[in-house]
Amino acid sequence: MTIMLENLKKLSRGTAVYGFGHILTRSIAFVLLPLYTNFLAPAELGIVTLVAAFLAMMNLFFIYGFDSAFLRFYITEKNRDEKRIILSTCYLTVLASSIIFSILIYITSPDIARLLLEDRNFAHLIKISAAILAIDALVLIPLLLLRAQEKSTQFILIKVITVVLNIGLNLLFVVWLEKGVAGVFYAQLGASLGGFLLTMPVVFPNLIVKYSAVRLKEHLAFGLPYLPTTFAVILMEIIDRFFLLQFKGAAEVGIYGAGYRLAMIMSLLIAGFRFAWHPFFLSVSQQENVKKLFARVLTYFLLICTSFYLAICFFIEDIVRFEFRGISLFNQAYWHSTSIVPIVMLAYIFFGVYAIIVVGIHLTKKTKYLPLITFCGAISNIFGNWFLIPEYGMYGAAWATVFSYAIMTVVLYIITQKLYPISYELKRVLKIFIIVLFIYIINSSFYLSVFFKICLLLGMPLLLTVFHFWLPEERTWLGKIKVISIDRLKSLFI
């Protein structure tokens, strides 16, 4: 039990470190959301959401698996000169292909705008996107180099400066210069250029005028197989926006996009966990009783995520409608977006469960099943959007996302239990969901003050006790935490 506790502490520390860095770089989605909802109409934010989806999809093709390949070969290579050849080959290849791809996008921008945004007049946004994609691709390799060299401080510093620059440029272009939708992407282009300038001192001293066709073939052979799976995952994330545009219009896409960004707070928590989880389960995979540890991780993960889920659901409307000097955090036109937040967060929880139980695939080296599982999710997402959005709009899009991640998780569970059976604590998991559902229904059925909402949340551990959820060692830990908390409270008042 001591070993398990130490392992869980190690995982939680890794989650905190990676989660903090990830939240720093992704916090721009939340910082800018009040700005966008107060200075852009729903239809305008809808266009921003659609172009952002286009950027996410095209970024995959600008990198074409070189991110995974670079880390794989650079880290394992011991010879310093060979490392420089790997870096130079990757960087020069991405440079050449990015220029070609960007020129093609620039030339065909009117047709892309008509296809994706149903209006050729948005071609200028596609042209700006072409430049953003090329620059971001060139920034990625130096950032990967910093990761490979474990220069985390420099890595995070560059990301933070880029985020701050992006926020400042958004204030300039969207608020002061009133450039509207175009201002959002002018700001992103400026931030990308800033990131490029910051990474030049990182990559250029390490480049050499030497190109290896052999290394290129190695990188392509390693990286390209990742494309189908990554493509399917990104497709699941963005295709609902285009279905919404087709069936409901840009305004609903904008409201949906605002709600989706709010729900991303759950994805940040899960992403921080995932970054720590993969190296963690590889490092402990040979330990005794490791399957019991993996089962316990799933239980604690769901306990933490569902508690966080309830807290967000309880207070999201109060946060969005918070007013300061007559100005609310969100413009009233977007208040309705909070109704999809619980649904989208549920989808992210399923994805978190998927990330945990995929351990069986990796430890048995049966990754050949992953494309099949991912495409099951992608196909179910497409059909779900097709059938649900015409009738239910953005709610249909949100539920289609839940169903697709749930299907992926169930299919993965069935496969992994045959390859690497783990006795998950399903009875305890069921108790968590029953209690969470009970608390959620109470909050949804009655108008509760903030005080009663807090009391309801704090009552969750008591309900878990009533349902005999806690194990003896957990009751001991909780008792120690209780004593420490009381002592600290006393010290504040004595």
PDB file of C-alpha atoms in Angstrom, residues 427-432 435 460-475:
ATOM      1  CA  LYS A 427     -18.788  -1.022  -8.081  1.00  0.00           C
ATOM      2  CA  ARG A 428     -17.010   2.025  -6.660  1.00  0.00           C
ATOM      3  CA  VAL A 429     -17.224   3.777 -10.029  1.00  0.00           C
ATOM      4  CA  LEU A 430     -20.963   3.090 -10.114  1.00  0.00           C
ATOM      5  CA  LYS A 431     -21.348   4.598  -6.629  1.00  0.00           C
ATOM      6  CA  ILE A 432     -19.567   7.760  -7.815  1.00  0.00           C
ATOM      7  CA  ILE A 435     -24.065  10.180  -6.170  1.00  0.00           C
ATOM      8  CA  MET A 460     -20.455  14.629  -1.509  1.00  0.00           C
ATOM      9  CA  PRO A 461     -17.811  12.930   0.724  1.00  0.00           C
ATOM     10  CA  LEU A 462     -20.527  12.258   3.308  1.00  0.00           C
ATOM     11  CA  LEU A 463     -22.749  10.640   0.683  1.00  0.00           C
ATOM     12  CA  LEU A 464     -19.804   8.523  -0.418  1.00  0.00           C
ATOM     13  CA  THR A 465     -19.404   7.443   3.203  1.00  0.00           C
ATOM     14  CA  VAL A 466     -23.092   6.488   3.404  1.00  0.00           C
ATOM     15  CA  PHE A 467     -22.649   4.355   0.280  1.00  0.00           C
ATOM     16  CA  HIS A 468     -19.588   2.650   1.869  1.00  0.00           C
ATOM     17  CA  PHE A 469     -17.318   3.978  -0.864  1.00  0.00           C
ATOM     18  CA  TRP A 470     -14.162   4.624   1.160  1.00  0.00           C
ATOM     19  CA  LEU A 471     -11.659   1.845   1.776  1.00  0.00           C
ATOM     20  CA  PRO A 472     -10.046   1.521   5.259  1.00  0.00           C
ATOM     21  CA  GLU A 473      -6.736   3.073   4.141  1.00  0.00           C
ATOM     22  CA  GLU A 474      -8.631   5.936   2.487  1.00  0.00           C
ATOM     23  CA  ARG A 475     -10.534   6.631   5.688  1.00  0.00           C
TER      24      ARG A 475
END
